[in-house]
mmCIF file of C-alpha atoms in Angstrom:
data_model
loop_
_atom_site.group_PDB
_atom_site.id
_atom_site.type_symbol
_atom_site.label_atom_id
_atom_site.label_comp_id
_atom_site.label_asym_id
_atom_site.label_seq_id
_atom_site.Cartn_x
_atom_site.Cartn_y
_atom_site.Cartn_z
ATOM 1 C CA MET Z 10 0.000 0.000 0.000
ATOM 2 C CA ARG Z 11 2.845 2.387 0.808
ATOM 3 C CA THR Z 12 4.383 1.688 -2.604
ATOM 4 C CA ILE Z 13 1.120 2.642 -4.311
ATOM 5 C CA TYR Z 14 0.948 5.811 -2.197
ATOM 6 C CA ILE Z 15 4.526 6.758 -3.160
ATOM 7 C CA ILE Z 16 3.768 6.191 -6.852
ATOM 8 C CA PHE Z 17 0.569 8.261 -6.818
ATOM 9 C CA LYS Z 18 2.203 11.202 -5.024
ATOM 10 C CA SER Z 19 5.260 11.175 -7.227
ATOM 11 C CA GLN Z 20 6.142 14.500 -8.842
ATOM 12 C CA LYS Z 21 7.160 12.631 -11.995
ATOM 13 C CA LEU Z 22 3.644 11.209 -12.235
ATOM 14 C CA GLY Z 23 2.252 14.743 -11.895
ATOM 15 C CA ILE Z 24 4.461 16.003 -14.730
ATOM 16 C CA ILE Z 25 3.526 13.051 -16.965
ATOM 17 C CA THR Z 26 -0.218 13.400 -16.323
ATOM 18 C CA GLY Z 27 -0.020 17.175 -16.800
ATOM 19 C CA PHE Z 28 1.550 16.831 -20.253
ATOM 20 C CA THR Z 29 -0.867 13.973 -21.061
ATOM 21 C CA VAL Z 30 -3.895 16.127 -20.241
ATOM 22 C CA THR Z 31 -2.527 18.946 -22.411
ATOM 23 C CA ALA Z 32 -1.842 16.603 -25.341
ATOM 24 C CA LEU Z 33 -5.306 14.997 -25.117
ATOM 25 C CA LEU Z 34 -6.981 18.413 -25.011
ATOM 26 C CA ILE Z 35 -5.145 19.412 -28.193
ATOM 27 C CA LEU Z 36 -6.009 16.097 -29.848
ATOM 28 C CA GLY Z 37 -9.652 16.387 -28.808
ATOM 29 C CA SER Z 38 -9.901 19.928 -30.205
ATOM 30 C CA LEU Z 39 -8.574 18.752 -33.579
ATOM 31 C CA ILE Z 40 -10.914 15.736 -33.692
ATOM 32 C CA MET Z 41 -13.944 17.868 -32.829
ATOM 33 C CA ASN Z 42 -12.925 20.457 -35.416
ATOM 34 C CA TYR Z 43 -12.632 17.941 -38.266
ATOM 35 C CA ASN Z 44 -15.596 15.726 -37.226
ATOM 36 C CA PRO Z 45 -18.295 18.199 -36.098
ATOM 37 C CA ARG Z 46 -21.170 15.831 -36.894
ATOM 38 C CA ALA Z 47 -19.969 13.389 -34.249
ATOM 39 C CA TYR Z 48 -20.460 16.097 -31.614
ATOM 40 C CA GLU Z 49 -23.897 17.442 -32.516
ATOM 41 C CA GLY Z 50 -25.803 18.019 -29.285
ATOM 42 C CA LEU Z 51 -22.696 18.740 -27.214
ATOM 43 C CA SER Z 52 -22.907 22.075 -25.448
ATOM 44 C CA GLY Z 53 -20.950 23.918 -22.791
ATOM 45 C CA GLU Z 54 -19.236 21.824 -20.151
ATOM 46 C CA ASP Z 55 -21.725 18.941 -20.414
ATOM 47 C CA ILE Z 56 -19.570 15.777 -20.429
ATOM 48 C CA SER Z 57 -22.532 13.416 -19.965
ATOM 49 C CA PHE Z 58 -22.810 13.587 -23.779
ATOM 50 C CA PHE Z 59 -19.753 11.322 -24.105
ATOM 51 C CA PHE Z 60 -21.226 8.688 -21.772
ATOM 52 C CA ALA Z 61 -24.640 8.798 -23.452
ATOM 53 C CA HIS Z 62 -23.073 8.425 -26.932
ATOM 54 C CA LYS Z 63 -20.269 5.884 -26.508
ATOM 55 C CA ARG Z 64 -18.234 5.785 -29.736
ATOM 56 C CA PRO Z 65 -14.625 4.925 -30.635
ATOM 57 C CA ILE Z 66 -14.088 8.487 -31.858
ATOM 58 C CA HIS Z 67 -14.527 9.660 -28.254
ATOM 59 C CA LEU Z 68 -11.576 7.579 -27.027
ATOM 60 C CA TRP Z 69 -9.506 10.734 -26.532
ATOM 61 C CA PHE Z 70 -12.084 12.001 -24.025
ATOM 62 C CA TYR Z 71 -12.206 8.770 -22.016
ATOM 63 C CA LEU Z 72 -8.406 8.862 -21.738
ATOM 64 C CA LEU Z 73 -8.605 12.553 -20.798
ATOM 65 C CA PHE Z 74 -11.206 11.779 -18.123
ATOM 66 C CA LEU Z 75 -8.953 9.148 -16.539
ATOM 67 C CA ALA Z 76 -5.886 11.397 -16.845
ATOM 68 C CA CYS Z 77 -7.691 14.274 -15.081
ATOM 69 C CA ILE Z 78 -8.740 11.965 -12.228
ATOM 70 C CA LEU Z 79 -5.178 10.705 -11.883
ATOM 71 C CA TYR Z 80 -3.880 14.287 -12.041
ATOM 72 C CA GLY Z 81 -6.290 15.352 -9.305
ATOM 73 C CA VAL Z 82 -5.368 12.426 -7.049
ATOM 74 C CA ASN Z 83 -1.661 13.132 -7.569
ATOM 75 C CA THR Z 84 -2.089 16.849 -6.763
ATOM 76 C CA PHE Z 85 -4.121 16.060 -3.648
ATOM 77 C CA LEU Z 86 -1.594 13.537 -2.317
ATOM 78 C CA CYS Z 87 1.358 15.823 -3.083
ATOM 79 C CA THR Z 88 -0.355 18.698 -1.290
ATOM 80 C CA LEU Z 89 -1.292 16.498 1.673
ATOM 81 C CA ASP Z 90 2.272 15.172 1.892
ATOM 82 C CA SER Z 91 3.682 18.718 1.771
ATOM 83 C CA ILE Z 92 1.384 19.913 4.571
ATOM 84 C CA ILE Z 93 2.202 16.870 6.738
ATOM 85 C CA ARG Z 94 5.950 17.370 6.254
ATOM 86 C CA LYS Z 95 5.786 21.060 7.149
ATOM 87 C CA THR Z 96 3.606 20.383 10.189
ATOM 88 C CA ARG Z 97 5.910 17.656 11.484
ATOM 89 C CA SER Z 98 8.914 19.916 10.928
ATOM 90 C CA GLY Z 99 7.299 22.564 13.127
ATOM 91 C CA VAL Z 100 6.744 25.135 10.375
ATOM 92 C CA LYS Z 101 4.465 27.779 11.872
ATOM 93 C CA LYS Z 102 4.775 30.619 9.350
ATOM 94 C CA ILE Z 103 1.475 30.619 7.543
ATOM 95 C CA THR Z 104 3.009 32.203 4.449
ATOM 96 C CA LEU Z 105 4.939 28.982 3.813
ATOM 97 C CA TYR Z 106 1.619 27.208 3.213
ATOM 98 C CA GLY Z 107 0.626 29.491 0.331
ATOM 99 C CA ALA Z 108 1.475 27.029 -2.456
ATOM 100 C CA SER Z 109 -0.413 24.254 -0.666
ATOM 101 C CA VAL Z 110 -3.503 26.436 -0.395
ATOM 102 C CA VAL Z 111 -3.330 27.167 -4.155
ATOM 103 C CA HIS Z 112 -3.056 23.423 -4.861
ATOM 104 C CA ILE Z 113 -6.138 22.781 -2.706
ATOM 105 C CA GLY Z 114 -7.992 25.315 -4.852
ATOM 106 C CA PHE Z 115 -6.830 23.460 -7.973
ATOM 107 C CA VAL Z 116 -8.166 20.127 -6.646
ATOM 108 C CA ILE Z 117 -11.529 21.758 -5.830
ATOM 109 C CA THR Z 118 -11.571 23.183 -9.369
ATOM 110 C CA LEU Z 119 -11.261 19.690 -10.834
ATOM 111 C CA ILE Z 120 -14.085 18.458 -8.599
ATOM 112 C CA ALA Z 121 -16.256 21.435 -9.599
ATOM 113 C CA HIS Z 122 -15.663 20.713 -13.304
ATOM 114 C CA LEU Z 123 -16.582 17.067 -12.746
ATOM 115 C CA ILE Z 124 -19.838 17.923 -10.959
ATOM 116 C CA GLY Z 125 -20.708 20.627 -13.489
ATOM 117 C CA GLY Z 126 -19.903 18.381 -16.436
ATOM 118 C CA LEU Z 127 -22.034 15.494 -15.177
ATOM 119 C CA TYR Z 128 -24.994 17.314 -13.658
ATOM 120 C CA SER Z 129 -25.375 20.665 -15.443
ATOM 121 C CA THR Z 130 -28.492 20.914 -17.623
ATOM 122 C CA THR Z 131 -29.830 23.386 -20.194
ATOM 123 C CA GLU Z 132 -33.569 23.484 -20.901
ATOM 124 C CA PRO Z 133 -34.955 23.950 -24.448
ATOM 125 C CA PRO Z 134 -35.492 27.592 -25.511
ATOM 126 C CA VAL Z 135 -38.797 29.267 -24.573
ATOM 127 C CA SER Z 136 -40.313 32.509 -25.902
ATOM 128 C CA VAL Z 137 -41.079 35.151 -23.261
ATOM 129 C CA ALA Z 138 -43.052 38.344 -23.886
ATOM 130 C CA GLU Z 139 -45.456 40.551 -21.909
ATOM 131 C CA GLU Z 140 -47.329 37.650 -20.297
ATOM 132 C CA TRP Z 141 -45.995 35.547 -17.425
ATOM 133 C CA THR Z 142 -44.184 32.529 -18.861
ATOM 134 C CA ASP Z 143 -43.333 29.420 -16.852
ATOM 135 C CA LEU Z 144 -39.671 28.427 -17.128
ATOM 136 C CA GLY Z 145 -39.852 25.446 -14.802
ATOM 137 C CA GLY Z 146 -40.447 26.760 -11.283
ATOM 138 C CA ILE Z 147 -39.553 30.283 -12.458
ATOM 139 C CA GLU Z 148 -41.870 32.771 -14.153
ATOM 140 C CA MET Z 149 -40.713 35.706 -16.236
ATOM 141 C CA LYS Z 150 -42.123 38.447 -18.452
ATOM 142 C CA VAL Z 151 -40.544 41.185 -20.592
ATOM 143 C CA THR Z 152 -41.423 44.819 -19.890
ATOM 144 C CA ASP Z 153 -39.077 46.576 -22.330
ATOM 145 C CA LEU Z 154 -36.499 45.874 -25.037
ATOM 146 C CA LYS Z 155 -33.719 48.272 -26.041
ATOM 147 C CA THR Z 156 -31.377 47.630 -28.957
ATOM 148 C CA SER Z 157 -28.450 49.428 -30.560
ATOM 149 C CA SER Z 158 -26.629 48.597 -33.776
ATOM 150 C CA TYR Z 159 -23.298 49.183 -35.471
ATOM 151 C CA PRO Z 160 -23.227 51.295 -38.659
ATOM 152 C CA ASN Z 161 -23.372 48.111 -40.765
ATOM 153 C CA GLY Z 162 -26.636 47.051 -39.094
ATOM 154 C CA MET Z 163 -25.211 44.328 -36.880
ATOM 155 C CA PRO Z 164 -26.645 44.309 -33.333
ATOM 156 C CA ARG Z 165 -24.374 46.045 -30.840
ATOM 157 C CA LYS Z 166 -26.139 45.785 -27.498
ATOM 158 C CA ILE Z 167 -29.411 44.134 -26.556
ATOM 159 C CA THR Z 168 -30.983 44.860 -23.173
ATOM 160 C CA ALA Z 169 -34.311 43.372 -22.124
ATOM 161 C CA SER Z 170 -35.975 44.615 -18.955
ATOM 162 C CA VAL Z 171 -37.666 41.668 -17.253
ATOM 163 C CA VAL Z 172 -39.642 40.813 -14.133
ATOM 164 C CA VAL Z 173 -38.905 37.444 -12.523
ATOM 165 C CA ARG Z 174 -41.194 35.655 -10.087
ATOM 166 C CA LYS Z 175 -40.009 32.743 -7.938
ATOM 167 C CA ASP Z 176 -41.679 31.280 -4.855
ATOM 168 C CA GLY Z 177 -44.099 34.196 -4.777
ATOM 169 C CA ASN Z 178 -41.361 36.841 -4.794
ATOM 170 C CA GLU Z 179 -40.932 39.266 -7.702
ATOM 171 C CA PHE Z 180 -37.883 41.275 -8.717
ATOM 172 C CA THR Z 181 -36.778 43.255 -11.766
ATOM 173 C CA ASP Z 182 -33.586 42.582 -13.710
ATOM 174 C CA THR Z 183 -31.972 43.093 -17.099
ATOM 175 C CA LEU Z 184 -31.170 40.378 -19.614
ATOM 176 C CA GLY Z 185 -28.657 40.411 -22.467
ATOM 177 C CA TYR Z 186 -26.426 38.100 -24.481
ATOM 178 C CA ASN Z 187 -23.572 38.476 -21.990
ATOM 179 C CA ASN Z 188 -25.788 39.393 -19.075
ATOM 180 C CA PRO Z 189 -27.854 36.400 -17.838
ATOM 181 C CA VAL Z 190 -30.341 36.585 -14.975
ATOM 182 C CA LEU Z 191 -28.770 34.722 -12.036
ATOM 183 C CA LEU Z 192 -30.774 32.770 -9.469
ATOM 184 C CA GLN Z 193 -29.788 30.693 -6.421
ATOM 185 C CA HIS Z 194 -26.384 32.380 -6.265
ATOM 186 C CA GLY Z 195 -25.645 31.421 -9.867
ATOM 187 C CA ILE Z 196 -26.742 27.780 -9.755
ATOM 188 C CA SER Z 197 -29.578 28.690 -12.144
ATOM 189 C CA GLU Z 198 -29.203 31.274 -14.890
ATOM 190 C CA ILE Z 199 -31.545 32.483 -17.600
ATOM 191 C CA LEU Z 200 -29.676 32.890 -20.889
ATOM 192 C CA MET Z 201 -30.802 34.985 -23.866
ATOM 193 C CA ARG Z 202 -30.817 33.060 -27.148
ATOM 194 C CA ASP Z 203 -32.603 35.542 -29.429
ATOM 195 C CA TYR Z 204 -34.775 38.649 -29.341
ATOM 196 C CA GLY Z 205 -37.372 40.446 -31.419
ATOM 197 C CA TRP Z 206 -41.010 41.409 -31.610
ATOM 198 C CA ILE Z 207 -43.597 38.719 -30.888
ATOM 199 C CA ALA Z 208 -47.182 38.754 -32.119
ATOM 200 C CA SER Z 209 -49.441 39.225 -29.082
ATOM 201 C CA GLY Z 210 -52.756 39.700 -30.818
ATOM 202 C CA VAL Z 211 -54.564 40.780 -33.964
ATOM 203 C CA VAL Z 212 -56.795 43.606 -35.132
ATOM 204 C CA LEU Z 213 -59.975 42.575 -36.922
ATOM 205 C CA LYS Z 214 -62.646 44.743 -38.499
ATOM 206 C CA VAL Z 215 -66.184 43.354 -38.433
ATOM 207 C CA ASP Z 216 -68.579 45.523 -40.489
ATOM 208 C CA ASN Z 217 -66.189 48.461 -39.886
ATOM 209 C CA HIS Z 218 -66.108 47.800 -36.133
ATOM 210 C CA PRO Z 219 -62.522 47.175 -34.878
ATOM 211 C CA TYR Z 220 -61.684 44.319 -32.493
ATOM 212 C CA ARG Z 221 -58.377 43.781 -30.735
ATOM 213 C CA LEU Z 222 -58.139 40.101 -29.922
ATOM 214 C CA LYS Z 223 -55.702 37.442 -28.833
ATOM 215 C CA VAL Z 224 -55.600 33.834 -29.963
ATOM 216 C CA SER Z 225 -58.475 31.814 -28.373
ATOM 217 C CA GLU Z 226 -60.602 34.939 -27.810
ATOM 218 C CA THR Z 227 -63.965 35.423 -29.544
ATOM 219 C CA PHE Z 228 -65.912 38.192 -31.286
ATOM 220 C CA THR Z 229 -69.501 38.561 -32.466
ATOM 221 C CA ALA Z 230 -70.589 38.532 -36.095
ATOM 222 C CA ASN Z 231 -74.326 39.225 -36.466
ATOM 223 C CA GLY Z 232 -74.977 37.869 -33.000
ATOM 224 C CA LYS Z 233 -72.978 34.672 -33.471
ATOM 225 C CA GLN Z 234 -69.664 33.869 -31.758
ATOM 226 C CA VAL Z 235 -66.491 33.439 -33.831
ATOM 227 C CA CYS Z 236 -63.271 32.228 -32.213
ATOM 228 C CA VAL Z 237 -59.737 33.284 -33.189
ATOM 229 C CA ALA Z 238 -58.286 29.753 -33.190
ATOM 230 C CA ASP Z 239 -54.730 30.356 -34.425
ATOM 231 C CA LEU Z 240 -52.308 32.746 -36.120
ATOM 232 C CA TYR Z 241 -49.892 31.503 -38.769
ATOM 233 C CA MET Z 242 -46.835 33.592 -39.521
ATOM 234 C CA PRO Z 243 -44.173 33.412 -42.281
ATOM 235 C CA PRO Z 244 -42.388 31.234 -43.315
ATOM 236 C CA GLN Z 245 -45.257 28.839 -42.548
ATOM 237 C CA TYR Z 246 -47.369 30.982 -44.886
ATOM 238 C CA ARG Z 247 -46.259 33.691 -47.276
ATOM 239 C CA TYR Z 248 -48.376 36.252 -45.415
ATOM 240 C CA PRO Z 249 -49.888 36.208 -41.909
ATOM 241 C CA VAL Z 250 -53.021 34.067 -41.899
ATOM 242 C CA LEU Z 251 -55.717 33.852 -39.232
ATOM 243 C CA LYS Z 252 -57.709 30.709 -38.479
ATOM 244 C CA LEU Z 253 -61.298 31.442 -37.424
ATOM 245 C CA VAL Z 254 -63.742 28.851 -36.092
ATOM 246 C CA THR Z 255 -67.415 29.730 -36.405
ATOM 247 C CA ALA Z 256 -69.051 26.742 -34.665
ATOM 248 C CA ALA Z 257 -68.270 23.226 -33.515
ATOM 249 C CA GLY Z 258 -68.088 20.769 -36.390
ATOM 250 C CA THR Z 259 -67.879 23.434 -39.104
ATOM 251 C CA ASN Z 260 -64.939 24.033 -41.393
ATOM 252 C CA PRO Z 261 -62.580 26.798 -40.200
ATOM 253 C CA VAL Z 262 -62.138 30.026 -42.114
ATOM 254 C CA PHE Z 263 -58.603 31.049 -43.100
ATOM 255 C CA LEU Z 264 -58.308 34.815 -43.349
ATOM 256 C CA SER Z 265 -55.219 36.469 -44.870
ATOM 257 C CA ILE Z 266 -54.068 39.895 -43.694
ATOM 258 C CA GLY Z 267 -55.264 42.888 -45.700
ATOM 259 C CA ASP Z 268 -58.610 44.547 -46.368
ATOM 260 C CA ASP Z 269 -58.669 43.118 -49.902
ATOM 261 C CA ASN Z 270 -58.833 39.591 -48.404
ATOM 262 C CA ALA Z 271 -61.967 40.253 -46.331
ATOM 263 C CA GLN Z 272 -64.512 37.430 -46.113
ATOM 264 C CA GLU Z 273 -68.171 37.239 -45.187
ATOM 265 C CA ILE Z 274 -68.888 35.315 -41.986
ATOM 266 C CA HIS Z 275 -72.479 34.958 -40.772
ATOM 267 C CA GLY Z 276 -73.384 37.794 -43.133
ATOM 268 C CA ALA Z 277 -70.787 40.176 -41.701
ATOM 269 C CA LYS Z 278 -67.736 41.469 -43.547
ATOM 270 C CA VAL Z 279 -64.628 40.409 -41.596
ATOM 271 C CA SER Z 280 -61.118 41.622 -42.466
ATOM 272 C CA PHE Z 281 -57.728 40.941 -40.876
ATOM 273 C CA GLU Z 282 -56.308 44.457 -40.449
ATOM 274 C CA ASP Z 283 -53.124 44.273 -38.391
ATOM 275 C CA ILE Z 284 -50.978 42.394 -35.850
ATOM 276 C CA ASN Z 285 -50.170 43.719 -32.385
ATOM 277 C CA SER Z 286 -46.532 43.046 -31.519
ATOM 278 C CA VAL Z 287 -44.707 43.249 -28.200
ATOM 279 C CA PRO Z 288 -41.005 42.943 -27.328
ATOM 280 C CA GLY Z 289 -39.942 39.392 -26.568
ATOM 281 C CA VAL Z 290 -36.904 37.202 -26.047
ATOM 282 C CA LEU Z 291 -36.020 33.560 -26.557
ATOM 283 C CA VAL Z 292 -34.426 32.188 -23.393
ATOM 284 C CA SER Z 293 -33.249 28.926 -21.878
ATOM 285 C CA VAL Z 294 -32.582 28.030 -18.257
ATOM 286 C CA LYS Z 295 -29.204 26.551 -17.395
ATOM 287 C CA LYS Z 296 -28.536 24.847 -14.064
ATOM 288 C CA ASN Z 297 -25.037 24.129 -12.797
ATOM 289 C CA PRO Z 298 -24.771 22.742 -9.233
ATOM 290 C CA SER Z 299 -20.999 23.271 -9.176
ATOM 291 C CA ILE Z 300 -21.227 27.082 -8.918
ATOM 292 C CA PRO Z 301 -20.904 27.170 -5.082
ATOM 293 C CA LEU Z 302 -17.655 25.208 -5.392
ATOM 294 C CA THR Z 303 -16.433 27.855 -7.824
ATOM 295 C CA PHE Z 304 -16.655 30.478 -5.082
ATOM 296 C CA VAL Z 305 -14.738 28.152 -2.750
ATOM 297 C CA THR Z 306 -12.094 27.754 -5.459
ATOM 298 C CA ILE Z 307 -11.771 31.530 -5.834
ATOM 299 C CA PHE Z 308 -11.293 31.844 -2.075
ATOM 300 C CA PHE Z 309 -8.501 29.245 -1.929
ATOM 301 C CA PHE Z 310 -6.722 30.599 -5.018
ATOM 302 C CA SER Z 311 -6.929 34.176 -3.723
ATOM 303 C CA ALA Z 312 -5.808 33.248 -0.210
ATOM 304 C CA GLY Z 313 -2.966 31.096 -1.539
ATOM 305 C CA MET Z 314 -1.689 33.762 -3.908
ATOM 306 C CA ILE Z 315 -1.800 36.404 -1.154
ATOM 307 C CA LEU Z 316 0.291 34.146 1.079
ATOM 308 C CA VAL Z 317 2.764 33.498 -1.751
ATOM 309 C CA VAL Z 318 3.111 37.240 -2.474
ATOM 310 C CA PHE Z 319 3.613 38.034 1.226
ATOM 311 C CA ARG Z 320 6.294 35.329 1.371
ATOM 312 C CA MET Z 321 8.107 36.844 -1.628
ATOM 313 C CA ILE Z 322 7.917 40.337 -0.133
ATOM 314 C CA TYR Z 323 9.234 39.032 3.216
ATOM 315 C CA ARG Z 324 12.175 37.257 1.534
ATOM 316 C CA THR Z 325 12.984 40.386 -0.465
ATOM 317 C CA VAL Z 326 12.953 42.603 2.626
ATOM 318 C CA THR Z 327 15.019 40.210 4.790
ATOM 319 C CA THR Z 328 17.772 39.541 2.223
#
């Protein structure tokens, strides 16, 4: 057992595994670059993809996974051995433990990546506009959308003002491409995928009387109810088309936008005049349970580097 311990804490093993990890990362990048179809569906740090789609082309990743585990074990044992040696030698200057603290942060980083890679999830995109939209335990609506563009027309900055409701509590926030809405201290984040104007309703004219309606709402034509069943937008149809249902069991009426396309329903002239649009965004919810460990990692790295710097300053002053 002692022989195994000596082997696993060997500095030579750490150097070998370090170069192995680097080489496998380079190899994996090249393979993914030249075989993109084999990695369709892979996103972010999600490594569960490789275990759900076991293929020979992913061999580089399986070797990388084992090399990272071995690298982490080696770093942990080396750090533990260093701390034990210093403690037994009676080292009491805390600045001499700076490197060990940094190494502890590195080990926690590997654990955080493992947890995040195995258990992080990203939900399918959902459209959110002026109405409350359920995002899986979280509700959100858009209150405003501001955009700016470069001279060539490319979007420069997109800022959506949103209201988020969770567990009965509401708060306002802003959402952008590089500005997600963070929840649960970063474990959950709402990411913007796209933006634009979303159809919220339609304007109909029934015998010159205007109606502002939403899908599933009804209006009266000569005393009879007509339901706005659906709205079809391009590219599904060349022009916006409205589906109207006059009564159960009857054939629906498909009404194209424009006064020239007006139709007679129950003796009343009905025309599809306009579409009411509201600002909206396409979002997805990403959950990463490793975020709290990230803050722990930052603490250890920061504390370790401060100790190392103080040690360097002390050696400079005393020599």
